[in-house]
Amino acid sequence: MDVIKLPETGGRTRTQKRVRPPKPGNQEQKRRRNAESLAVLGEKDSSVKLLEELVFGAEDELVEKLVEEDEDQAGVLSLEDQDQEPVDSDGEGEAPLQLRPSRTAAWVDEDDELEEEVDMKHRYRRDLVRGEAESTMSKQKLQQRMRDQFQRSMGGTPSWAENKKTKDKDDDDDDEEEEDDLLRRTGNFVASSDCLPSGVLRMKKCLHANSARPSEDRLTTVQFHPSAQVVMTAGLDQSVSLFQVDGKTNPKIQSIHLERFPVHKAQFSLDGEMVIATSLKNKMFYLYDMMEGRITPVHTVRGLNEARVKDFSVCPEGGALLLNGTNGYLHLLTLKTQEVVRSMKINGNVTGVAFSNDGSKVFTNSEEGEVYVWDMRSSRCVNRFTDDGCVKGTSIAASRNGQYLACGSQSGVVNVYSQEACLNSANPKPLKAVMNLLTSATSLTFNPSSEILAIASRAEDEAVRLVHLPSLTVFSNFPIAKRKVVYRASCLDFSPHSGFFSLANNKGHAPLFRLLHYRDF
């Protein structure tokens, strides 16, 4: 019988199989057969032929063909451009441009196109709200609002976020931007073009304005220089100090000591070259010429029959002071001749004086709660009215745009009037009665752009509020809750472009705040 022998498997594994080496002619035969097969297919499909040549060699020929195909495709695109090129008024078209295929989005979410309303009352979105009506906002509008806020904080759109078209347009408008920037930085009291939003005031706590030399006693005055980036402080420690304001170190410029003269009030002259300082129980006052570094004491004033010179105001026209006398008297004093040229009198004692923007009118508040309006040129009382609900007046302030007049009372109520109504009506009604203070409203100040009214009482700690105009609502984030920063404030002031806000407190410090809405000092 024929027996078929099976291969032996005992003790051998697959890895131990011996692989036969290919015959020398097999590779060449295989290549020839594949080339013949692909040559037939290549007549129908050129891409298969290119693949065959790439696999089996001929790389140089493939590169040349790819270059030729790119040139042919570019030629087709150029022809399409010629059909679509614009024609100018003379009938001559511009040179053809090569078009690049536009890229489409890899994924489009249909939900993004839906108009979804976002709740703006969340604490992370309160800074983006510009009015009480914006309780909700669409996604698209919220994105635009966040983009605008980012650009303002960055000082404009960053270069990496601009496309080529925007960059070219910006290059063309360089001259116009330089002119706008010049006008913004050199104009008088120019703030940001956008209106100040109500609700939350964007601000940052800075180092104290007088941190380089804190006062050893209560501060009575803080005032920013009308044109330079300088702030002045004065107090009961018998000194007047000047500091440079940068928000970081606030270095001291100069400090003068007035022997046995606790300063009750100090103010810059209209041109900012002189400081006038008065004391509590002294008829004498000092004139400090900052340009020459000369301190001049004024012991007597011709025509002034007063036991002391305490409160005063610098006239907007310059070169004159309006002194608050006793028994309701107001004295107009010229600095050049140091004499009283005229006097005015009201019923009761004077508690506050505020000039109109042009200096032609002066508003005077009395202890009896009456407000007098005087014409400075004729020294004649042109109007008189009673502050609504006031028993005893304590302070008064007028906005620089000529729109508002604020009157403070001992009860803490601050009435905000229209200046026009105060000039023409015998019984004007307040636009708003601000009742956020529980003690006497002793200090009132408008910011230069007339968008903020600062009110304070020196009788209680943290008794300071900032009122938004024209909504006449109080900003909710000042002062800082659960943290004492302000203490008892006796004087308030804004920088010339509202970029900074400072106050004088009983601790001898001048807390400084950066108002982020305003770009300039």
Short mmCIF file of C-alpha atoms in Angstrom, two decimals:
data_model
loop_
_atom_site.label_atom_id
_atom_site.label_comp_id
_atom_site.label_asym_id
_atom_site.label_seq_id
_atom_site.Cartn_x
_atom_site.Cartn_y
_atom_site.Cartn_z
CA MET A 1 0.00 0.00 0.00
CA ASP A 2 1.07 3.53 -0.75
CA VAL A 3 1.65 5.44 2.47
CA ILE A 4 1.53 9.25 2.57
CA LYS A 5 3.96 10.59 5.10
CA LEU A 6 2.95 13.65 7.12
CA PRO A 7 5.54 16.29 7.97
CA GLU A 8 7.05 15.97 11.44
CA THR A 9 5.77 18.62 13.89
CA GLY A 10 7.11 17.41 17.16
CA GLY A 11 9.27 19.97 18.96
CA ARG A 12 9.07 22.60 16.22
CA THR A 13 7.24 25.90 16.43
CA ARG A 14 6.21 28.42 13.79
CA THR A 15 9.01 30.69 14.69
CA GLN A 16 11.45 27.91 13.91
CA LYS A 17 10.34 27.53 10.30
CA ARG A 18 12.98 28.30 7.81
CA VAL A 19 11.99 31.00 5.35
CA ARG A 20 13.05 30.37 1.86
CA PRO A 21 14.88 33.25 0.22
CA PRO A 22 13.06 34.63 -2.85
CA LYS A 23 14.40 33.72 -6.16
CA PRO A 24 16.34 36.46 -7.91
CA GLY A 25 13.94 36.60 -10.84
CA ASN A 26 10.69 36.66 -8.91
CA GLN A 27 10.84 40.37 -7.95
CA GLU A 28 11.55 41.49 -11.49
CA GLN A 29 8.79 39.30 -12.91
CA LYS A 30 6.31 40.59 -10.35
CA ARG A 31 7.22 44.21 -11.15
CA ARG A 32 6.80 43.57 -14.87
CA ARG A 33 3.36 41.98 -14.42
CA ASN A 34 2.14 44.85 -12.23
CA ALA A 35 3.45 47.43 -14.65
CA GLU A 36 1.61 45.75 -17.55
CA SER A 37 -1.61 45.60 -15.56
CA LEU A 38 -1.41 49.20 -14.45
CA ALA A 39 -0.47 50.40 -17.88
CA VAL A 40 -3.86 49.22 -19.13
CA LEU A 41 -5.63 50.89 -16.20
CA GLY A 42 -3.58 54.06 -16.68
CA GLU A 43 -5.26 54.63 -20.01
CA LYS A 44 -8.53 55.10 -18.18
CA ASP A 45 -7.34 56.69 -14.92
CA SER A 46 -4.21 58.87 -14.82
CA SER A 47 -4.16 58.92 -10.98
CA VAL A 48 -3.60 55.14 -10.88
CA LYS A 49 -0.68 55.53 -13.25
CA LEU A 50 0.83 58.22 -11.01
CA LEU A 51 0.44 55.88 -8.04
CA GLU A 52 2.20 53.06 -9.91
CA GLU A 53 5.10 55.29 -10.78
CA LEU A 54 5.35 56.51 -7.17
CA VAL A 55 5.40 52.93 -5.80
CA PHE A 56 7.81 51.50 -8.29
CA GLY A 57 10.06 54.50 -8.84
CA ALA A 58 10.03 57.46 -11.27
CA GLU A 59 9.77 60.05 -8.48
CA ASP A 60 11.38 62.76 -10.61
CA GLU A 61 8.84 62.34 -13.40
CA LEU A 62 6.00 62.49 -10.84
CA VAL A 63 7.21 65.80 -9.39
CA GLU A 64 7.45 67.33 -12.85
CA LYS A 65 3.89 66.27 -13.66
CA LEU A 66 2.54 67.64 -10.40
CA VAL A 67 4.18 70.99 -11.11
CA GLU A 68 2.67 71.05 -14.59
CA GLU A 69 -0.81 70.28 -13.20
CA ASP A 70 -0.49 73.12 -10.63
CA GLU A 71 0.43 75.56 -13.36
CA ASP A 72 -2.52 74.43 -15.47
CA GLN A 73 -4.87 74.83 -12.51
CA ALA A 74 -3.52 78.30 -11.77
CA GLY A 75 -4.09 79.22 -15.40
CA VAL A 76 -7.71 78.12 -15.14
CA LEU A 77 -8.20 80.23 -12.03
CA SER A 78 -6.65 83.23 -13.70
CA LEU A 79 -9.07 82.88 -16.57
CA GLU A 80 -11.99 82.76 -14.18
CA ASP A 81 -10.66 85.92 -12.54
CA GLN A 82 -10.60 87.67 -15.88
CA ASP A 83 -14.28 86.93 -16.34
CA GLN A 84 -15.07 88.40 -12.91
CA GLU A 85 -12.59 91.28 -12.72
CA PRO A 86 -14.06 94.73 -11.97
CA VAL A 87 -14.25 97.35 -14.70
CA ASP A 88 -13.53 100.98 -13.84
CA SER A 89 -15.19 104.03 -15.30
CA ASP A 90 -12.78 104.10 -18.25
CA GLY A 91 -13.69 100.57 -19.28
CA GLU A 92 -10.27 99.16 -18.45
CA GLY A 93 -10.12 96.25 -16.04
CA GLU A 94 -7.56 95.77 -13.35
CA ALA A 95 -4.86 93.10 -13.43
CA PRO A 96 -6.23 89.58 -12.74
CA LEU A 97 -5.66 88.16 -9.29
CA GLN A 98 -5.26 84.55 -8.28
CA LEU A 99 -8.14 83.26 -6.22
CA ARG A 100 -7.56 80.97 -3.31
CA PRO A 101 -10.26 78.46 -2.40
CA SER A 102 -12.11 79.71 0.67
CA ARG A 103 -12.10 77.48 3.69
CA THR A 104 -15.41 76.45 5.16
CA ALA A 105 -16.10 75.63 8.75
CA ALA A 106 -15.44 72.03 9.70
CA TRP A 107 -18.46 72.03 12.00
CA VAL A 108 -21.52 74.25 12.21
CA ASP A 109 -23.67 74.15 15.33
CA GLU A 110 -27.25 75.10 14.58
CA ASP A 111 -27.84 76.09 18.23
CA ASP A 112 -25.39 78.98 17.86
CA GLU A 113 -27.77 80.71 15.48
CA LEU A 114 -30.67 80.63 17.91
CA GLU A 115 -31.56 83.90 19.68
CA GLU A 116 -30.96 82.94 23.32
CA GLU A 117 -31.42 85.50 26.11
CA VAL A 118 -28.73 85.65 28.80
CA ASP A 119 -29.50 86.72 32.37
CA MET A 120 -27.42 89.85 33.09
CA LYS A 121 -28.21 89.94 36.82
CA HIS A 122 -25.50 87.40 37.56
CA ARG A 123 -22.63 88.86 39.59
CA TYR A 124 -20.12 87.96 36.87
CA ARG A 125 -22.04 90.01 34.28
CA ARG A 126 -23.02 93.09 36.29
CA ASP A 127 -20.05 95.08 35.01
CA LEU A 128 -21.36 94.74 31.44
CA VAL A 129 -24.80 96.25 32.17
CA ARG A 130 -25.28 99.89 31.11
CA GLY A 131 -28.77 100.43 32.41
CA GLU A 132 -31.54 98.94 34.48
CA ALA A 133 -33.42 97.94 31.33
CA GLU A 134 -30.70 95.46 30.33
CA SER A 135 -31.81 92.66 32.65
CA THR A 136 -31.45 90.21 29.75
CA MET A 137 -29.33 90.34 26.62
CA SER A 138 -28.91 88.25 23.49
CA LYS A 139 -25.78 86.15 23.00
CA GLN A 140 -24.63 88.22 20.04
CA LYS A 141 -25.02 91.51 21.93
CA LEU A 142 -23.27 90.08 25.00
CA GLN A 143 -20.33 88.94 22.87
CA GLN A 144 -20.06 92.41 21.32
CA ARG A 145 -20.26 94.06 24.77
CA MET A 146 -17.48 91.78 26.10
CA ARG A 147 -15.39 92.48 23.00
CA ASP A 148 -15.78 96.24 23.50
CA GLN A 149 -14.86 95.98 27.18
CA PHE A 150 -11.76 93.96 26.34
CA GLN A 151 -10.67 96.45 23.71
CA ARG A 152 -11.10 99.37 26.16
CA SER A 153 -9.03 97.59 28.80
CA MET A 154 -6.31 96.83 26.22
CA GLY A 155 -6.35 100.39 24.86
CA GLY A 156 -7.72 99.22 21.49
CA THR A 157 -7.85 96.04 19.45
CA PRO A 158 -4.61 94.00 19.83
CA SER A 159 -2.57 93.48 16.68
CA TRP A 160 -3.01 89.71 16.82
CA ALA A 161 -6.81 90.11 16.76
CA GLU A 162 -6.89 92.30 13.65
CA ASN A 163 -7.36 90.91 10.17
CA LYS A 164 -5.49 92.23 7.17
CA LYS A 165 -8.33 94.47 6.03
CA THR A 166 -8.59 96.12 9.46
CA LYS A 167 -4.83 96.65 9.63
CA ASP A 168 -4.78 98.29 6.19
CA LYS A 169 -7.64 100.55 7.21
CA ASP A 170 -5.86 101.48 10.43
CA ASP A 171 -2.72 102.35 8.49
CA ASP A 172 -4.73 104.69 6.28
CA ASP A 173 -6.33 106.40 9.29
CA ASP A 174 -3.15 106.97 11.33
CA ASP A 175 -3.34 110.75 10.91
CA GLU A 176 -6.95 110.93 12.08
CA GLU A 177 -6.21 108.77 15.14
CA GLU A 178 -3.30 110.98 16.11
CA GLU A 179 -5.52 114.05 15.94
CA ASP A 180 -8.23 112.36 18.02
CA ASP A 181 -5.66 111.24 20.58
CA LEU A 182 -4.26 114.76 20.79
CA LEU A 183 -7.69 116.25 21.34
CA ARG A 184 -8.52 113.65 23.98
CA ARG A 185 -5.36 114.31 26.01
CA THR A 186 -5.16 118.09 25.75
CA GLY A 187 -8.82 119.12 25.92
CA ASN A 188 -10.33 120.52 29.11
CA PHE A 189 -12.05 117.86 31.20
CA VAL A 190 -12.38 115.35 28.35
CA ALA A 191 -13.40 111.88 29.49
CA SER A 192 -14.27 108.65 27.69
CA SER A 193 -16.71 108.98 24.82
CA ASP A 194 -19.00 106.32 26.30
CA CYS A 195 -21.48 107.31 29.00
CA LEU A 196 -20.76 106.14 32.52
CA PRO A 197 -22.96 103.11 33.32
CA SER A 198 -24.95 103.00 36.53
CA GLY A 199 -25.16 100.24 39.10
CA VAL A 200 -21.51 99.23 39.61
CA LEU A 201 -18.59 101.64 39.31
CA ARG A 202 -15.46 99.96 37.95
CA MET A 203 -12.67 101.11 40.25
CA LYS A 204 -9.40 99.93 41.80
CA LYS A 205 -7.97 100.71 45.22
CA CYS A 206 -4.52 102.31 44.94
CA LEU A 207 -1.82 103.20 47.44
CA HIS A 208 -2.74 106.19 49.62
CA ALA A 209 -2.04 109.47 47.86
CA ASN A 210 0.08 110.64 50.80
CA SER A 211 1.68 107.29 51.62
CA ALA A 212 5.15 108.84 51.20
CA ARG A 213 4.34 111.21 54.09
CA PRO A 214 1.24 110.37 56.12
CA SER A 215 -0.16 113.13 58.31
CA GLU A 216 0.31 112.89 62.06
CA ASP A 217 -3.13 114.38 62.65
CA ARG A 218 -6.49 114.63 60.91
CA LEU A 219 -6.39 115.61 57.24
CA THR A 220 -8.65 118.50 56.33
CA THR A 221 -7.88 118.97 52.61
CA VAL A 222 -7.13 116.88 49.56
CA GLN A 223 -7.11 118.49 46.10
CA PHE A 224 -5.76 117.56 42.68
CA HIS A 225 -3.76 120.09 40.71
CA PRO A 226 -5.81 121.65 37.88
CA SER A 227 -3.26 120.83 35.16
CA ALA A 228 -0.40 118.67 36.54
CA GLN A 229 -0.51 115.06 37.78
CA VAL A 230 -0.11 116.25 41.38
CA VAL A 231 -2.24 116.03 44.51
CA MET A 232 -2.06 118.24 47.62
CA THR A 233 -2.89 117.27 51.20
CA ALA A 234 -3.09 119.48 54.31
CA GLY A 235 -4.20 118.95 57.88
CA LEU A 236 -4.00 119.77 61.50
CA ASP A 237 -0.34 118.69 61.70
CA GLN A 238 0.55 122.21 60.40
CA SER A 239 1.82 121.01 57.02
CA VAL A 240 0.99 121.20 53.32
CA SER A 241 2.38 118.42 51.09
CA LEU A 242 2.51 117.80 47.34
CA PHE A 243 2.69 114.33 45.79
CA GLN A 244 3.02 113.00 42.27
CA VAL A 245 0.12 110.71 41.41
CA ASP A 246 0.96 107.45 39.62
CA GLY A 247 -1.22 105.03 41.61
CA LYS A 248 1.79 102.84 42.56
CA THR A 249 4.30 104.76 44.69
CA ASN A 250 2.95 108.36 44.69
CA PRO A 251 6.32 109.95 45.54
CA LYS A 252 6.47 113.15 47.58
CA ILE A 253 7.41 116.32 45.71
CA GLN A 254 7.56 118.85 48.52
CA SER A 255 6.27 119.49 52.01
CA ILE A 256 6.13 122.78 53.95
CA HIS A 257 5.59 123.29 57.64
CA LEU A 258 3.60 126.27 58.93
CA GLU A 259 4.57 127.04 62.51
CA ARG A 260 1.60 127.08 64.93
CA PHE A 261 -0.80 127.05 62.01
CA PRO A 262 -3.08 123.97 61.89
CA VAL A 263 -4.47 124.10 58.35
CA HIS A 264 -8.25 124.17 58.13
CA LYS A 265 -8.42 124.54 54.34
CA ALA A 266 -5.92 124.77 51.48
CA GLN A 267 -6.64 125.26 47.78
CA PHE A 268 -4.78 125.80 44.52
CA SER A 269 -5.22 129.08 42.71
CA LEU A 270 -6.96 128.99 39.35
CA ASP A 271 -3.69 128.79 37.40
CA GLY A 272 -2.25 126.22 39.81
CA GLU A 273 0.85 128.26 40.65
CA MET A 274 -0.13 129.21 44.20
CA VAL A 275 -1.59 127.55 47.32
CA ILE A 276 -3.86 129.47 49.73
CA ALA A 277 -4.05 128.08 53.29
CA THR A 278 -6.25 129.21 56.19
CA SER A 279 -6.41 128.11 59.83
CA LEU A 280 -9.09 127.57 62.46
CA LYS A 281 -8.71 130.50 64.87
CA ASN A 282 -6.56 132.93 63.01
CA LYS A 283 -7.22 135.98 60.88
CA MET A 284 -3.92 135.49 59.07
CA PHE A 285 -3.59 133.18 56.03
CA TYR A 286 -0.65 132.02 53.92
CA LEU A 287 0.14 132.30 50.19
CA TYR A 288 2.59 129.68 48.96
CA ASP A 289 4.14 130.44 45.55
CA MET A 290 5.15 127.02 44.18
CA MET A 291 7.09 128.43 41.22
CA GLU A 292 9.43 130.47 43.39
CA GLY A 293 9.14 128.40 46.57
CA ARG A 294 8.17 131.49 48.59
CA ILE A 295 5.75 131.48 51.54
CA THR A 296 4.02 134.81 52.22
CA PRO A 297 1.94 135.36 55.36
CA VAL A 298 -0.99 137.80 54.99
CA HIS A 299 -1.64 139.33 58.39
CA THR A 300 -4.19 142.01 57.55
CA VAL A 301 -6.65 142.63 54.71
CA ARG A 302 -7.92 146.11 54.03
CA GLY A 303 -11.66 146.39 54.41
CA LEU A 304 -12.02 143.05 56.22
CA ASN A 305 -13.66 143.34 59.62
CA GLU A 306 -13.56 139.72 60.72
CA ALA A 307 -11.97 138.02 63.72
CA ARG A 308 -10.84 135.01 61.67
CA VAL A 309 -10.52 133.79 58.11
CA LYS A 310 -11.58 130.15 57.95
CA ASP A 311 -13.61 129.08 54.89
CA PHE A 312 -13.09 130.48 51.40
CA SER A 313 -13.56 129.64 47.72
CA VAL A 314 -11.40 130.44 44.68
CA CYS A 315 -13.36 132.41 42.08
CA PRO A 316 -13.51 130.77 38.62
CA GLU A 317 -12.48 134.04 36.99
CA GLY A 318 -9.15 133.90 38.86
CA GLY A 319 -7.28 136.39 41.03
CA ALA A 320 -9.96 136.61 43.71
CA LEU A 321 -11.23 134.76 46.79
CA LEU A 322 -14.72 134.69 48.28
CA LEU A 323 -14.35 134.61 52.09
CA ASN A 324 -17.08 133.23 54.36
CA GLY A 325 -17.51 135.74 57.16
CA THR A 326 -19.64 135.71 60.29
CA ASN A 327 -23.28 136.79 60.57
CA GLY A 328 -24.01 135.83 56.94
CA TYR A 329 -21.35 138.01 55.26
CA LEU A 330 -19.47 137.11 52.06
CA HIS A 331 -16.37 139.14 51.18
CA LEU A 332 -14.77 139.32 47.75
CA LEU A 333 -10.99 139.60 48.17
CA THR A 334 -8.49 140.33 45.38
CA LEU A 335 -5.14 138.57 45.70
CA LYS A 336 -3.23 141.23 43.81
CA THR A 337 -4.02 144.12 46.18
CA GLN A 338 -5.13 141.95 49.13
CA GLU A 339 -8.19 144.04 49.87
CA VAL A 340 -11.95 143.51 50.01
CA VAL A 341 -13.69 145.09 47.01
CA ARG A 342 -17.30 144.24 47.91
CA SER A 343 -19.41 142.31 50.44
CA MET A 344 -22.75 140.48 50.38
CA LYS A 345 -25.00 139.37 53.24
CA ILE A 346 -27.62 136.67 53.77
CA ASN A 347 -29.90 135.87 56.67
CA GLY A 348 -28.22 133.49 59.09
CA ASN A 349 -24.73 131.99 58.83
CA VAL A 350 -23.14 130.82 55.59
CA THR A 351 -22.63 127.02 55.48
CA GLY A 352 -21.62 126.53 51.85
CA VAL A 353 -20.72 128.37 48.65
CA ALA A 354 -20.76 127.08 45.06
CA PHE A 355 -19.95 128.96 41.82
CA SER A 356 -21.64 128.43 38.49
CA ASN A 357 -19.46 127.16 35.66
CA ASP A 358 -18.82 130.60 34.15
CA GLY A 359 -18.41 132.28 37.55
CA SER A 360 -21.20 134.79 36.93
CA LYS A 361 -23.45 133.34 39.66
CA VAL A 362 -22.76 132.05 43.16
CA PHE A 363 -25.08 129.81 45.20
CA THR A 364 -24.99 130.24 48.99
CA ASN A 365 -26.49 127.87 51.55
CA SER A 366 -27.50 129.08 55.00
CA GLU A 367 -28.09 127.39 58.33
CA GLU A 368 -31.79 128.21 58.03
CA GLY A 369 -32.07 125.96 54.96
CA GLU A 370 -32.37 128.79 52.43
CA VAL A 371 -30.39 129.05 49.19
CA TYR A 372 -29.41 132.46 47.79
CA VAL A 373 -28.37 133.08 44.18
CA TRP A 374 -26.08 136.10 43.70
CA ASP A 375 -24.94 137.88 40.57
CA MET A 376 -21.18 138.38 41.01
CA ARG A 377 -20.91 141.41 38.72
CA SER A 378 -23.66 143.46 40.38
CA SER A 379 -23.51 141.84 43.87
CA ARG A 380 -27.30 141.54 43.71
CA CYS A 381 -29.43 138.60 44.90
CA VAL A 382 -31.29 137.36 41.82
CA ASN A 383 -33.18 134.47 43.43
CA ARG A 384 -33.90 132.89 46.79
CA PHE A 385 -35.64 129.64 47.68
CA THR A 386 -35.97 127.17 50.55
CA ASP A 387 -34.26 123.79 50.24
CA ASP A 388 -37.05 121.23 50.15
CA GLY A 389 -37.54 119.66 53.59
CA CYS A 390 -34.32 121.13 54.97
CA VAL A 391 -34.16 122.34 58.59
CA LYS A 392 -30.46 123.23 58.67
CA GLY A 393 -28.25 123.44 55.59
CA THR A 394 -24.69 122.13 55.77
CA SER A 395 -23.17 122.06 52.26
CA ILE A 396 -23.72 122.91 48.60
CA ALA A 397 -22.12 122.03 45.23
CA ALA A 398 -22.74 122.88 41.56
CA SER A 399 -21.88 120.72 38.54
CA ARG A 400 -19.44 122.08 35.97
CA ASN A 401 -21.75 121.50 33.03
CA GLY A 402 -24.30 123.91 34.55
CA GLN A 403 -26.98 121.24 34.91
CA TYR A 404 -27.17 120.22 38.58
CA LEU A 405 -27.12 121.82 42.04
CA ALA A 406 -26.80 119.66 45.17
CA CYS A 407 -27.76 120.86 48.68
CA GLY A 408 -26.85 118.90 51.81
CA SER A 409 -28.62 119.08 55.17
CA GLN A 410 -27.97 118.15 58.77
CA SER A 411 -30.37 115.19 58.49
CA GLY A 412 -28.17 113.62 55.81
CA VAL A 413 -30.59 114.22 52.92
CA VAL A 414 -29.00 115.59 49.75
CA ASN A 415 -31.41 117.25 47.31
CA VAL A 416 -30.33 117.40 43.66
CA TYR A 417 -31.88 120.27 41.67
CA SER A 418 -31.75 121.55 38.14
CA GLN A 419 -29.62 124.71 38.04
CA GLU A 420 -32.01 126.29 35.57
CA ALA A 421 -34.91 125.81 37.97
CA CYS A 422 -32.86 127.26 40.84
CA LEU A 423 -32.14 130.38 38.80
CA ASN A 424 -35.68 131.01 37.61
CA SER A 425 -38.11 129.44 40.10
CA ALA A 426 -38.97 130.64 43.62
CA ASN A 427 -39.96 127.11 44.67
CA PRO A 428 -37.96 124.55 42.66
CA LYS A 429 -38.60 120.86 43.24
CA PRO A 430 -35.62 118.51 43.61
CA LEU A 431 -34.98 115.97 40.89
CA LYS A 432 -33.93 113.46 43.53
CA ALA A 433 -33.59 113.32 47.31
CA VAL A 434 -30.59 111.12 48.12
CA MET A 435 -31.15 109.59 51.57
CA ASN A 436 -28.21 107.21 51.86
CA LEU A 437 -26.47 109.19 54.62
CA LEU A 438 -27.76 108.93 58.18
CA THR A 439 -25.69 111.83 59.56
CA SER A 440 -25.00 115.39 58.44
CA ALA A 441 -23.95 115.74 54.79
CA THR A 442 -20.80 117.83 55.25
CA SER A 443 -19.05 117.38 51.86
CA LEU A 444 -20.42 117.46 48.29
CA THR A 445 -18.39 117.32 45.08
CA PHE A 446 -19.22 116.78 41.40
CA ASN A 447 -16.68 115.15 39.11
CA PRO A 448 -15.46 117.25 36.11
CA SER A 449 -17.66 115.42 33.60
CA SER A 450 -20.75 115.89 35.84
CA GLU A 451 -21.49 112.16 35.84
CA ILE A 452 -20.75 111.47 39.53
CA LEU A 453 -21.77 113.28 42.72
CA ALA A 454 -19.69 112.37 45.78
CA ILE A 455 -21.37 112.92 49.16
CA ALA A 456 -19.84 112.34 52.60
CA SER A 457 -20.31 112.91 56.32
CA ARG A 458 -17.43 113.35 58.73
CA ALA A 459 -19.57 112.19 61.65
CA GLU A 460 -19.40 108.43 60.88
CA ASP A 461 -16.95 105.92 59.43
CA GLU A 462 -17.45 104.88 55.80
CA ALA A 463 -20.20 107.50 55.37
CA VAL A 464 -19.36 108.18 51.71
CA ARG A 465 -21.52 107.53 48.68
CA LEU A 466 -21.10 108.07 44.94
CA VAL A 467 -24.26 109.02 43.03
CA HIS A 468 -24.59 108.30 39.30
CA LEU A 469 -25.94 111.08 37.11
CA PRO A 470 -28.34 111.43 35.35
CA SER A 471 -30.00 108.25 36.69
CA LEU A 472 -29.57 109.69 40.23
CA THR A 473 -28.86 106.25 41.67
CA VAL A 474 -26.13 105.30 44.14
CA PHE A 475 -23.32 102.99 43.05
CA SER A 476 -23.67 99.76 45.01
CA ASN A 477 -19.98 98.81 45.27
CA PHE A 478 -18.62 101.85 47.15
CA PRO A 479 -17.51 101.94 49.88
CA ILE A 480 -16.21 98.37 50.13
CA ALA A 481 -18.43 96.25 52.33
CA LYS A 482 -17.08 94.62 55.53
CA ARG A 483 -13.79 96.48 55.24
CA LYS A 484 -12.95 99.94 56.56
CA VAL A 485 -10.96 102.00 54.07
CA VAL A 486 -12.45 105.49 54.12
CA TYR A 487 -13.11 106.13 57.84
CA ARG A 488 -14.37 109.70 58.50
CA ALA A 489 -14.01 111.82 55.38
CA SER A 490 -13.82 115.60 55.58
CA CYS A 491 -12.90 116.49 51.96
CA LEU A 492 -13.50 114.89 48.54
CA ASP A 493 -11.99 115.58 45.13
CA PHE A 494 -11.68 114.18 41.59
CA SER A 495 -8.70 114.53 39.27
CA PRO A 496 -9.10 116.90 36.26
CA HIS A 497 -10.21 114.09 33.90
CA SER A 498 -11.91 111.98 36.62
CA GLY A 499 -9.31 109.21 36.37
CA PHE A 500 -8.71 109.32 40.15
CA PHE A 501 -10.83 109.95 43.23
CA SER A 502 -9.43 110.74 46.68
CA LEU A 503 -10.58 111.91 50.09
CA ALA A 504 -9.09 113.17 53.36
CA ASN A 505 -9.91 111.21 56.52
CA ASN A 506 -9.37 111.50 60.26
CA LYS A 507 -6.55 108.92 60.24
CA GLY A 508 -4.18 111.26 58.41
CA HIS A 509 -4.47 109.32 55.13
CA ALA A 510 -5.78 110.19 51.68
CA PRO A 511 -7.23 106.96 50.19
CA LEU A 512 -6.84 106.94 46.41
CA PHE A 513 -9.06 105.12 43.91
CA ARG A 514 -8.59 104.62 40.18
CA LEU A 515 -11.86 105.03 38.23
CA LEU A 516 -11.37 102.61 35.35
CA HIS A 517 -14.08 104.09 33.15
CA TYR A 518 -11.97 107.20 32.55
CA ARG A 519 -8.72 106.82 30.62
CA ASP A 520 -6.90 110.03 31.50
CA PHE A 521 -5.75 111.62 34.76
#
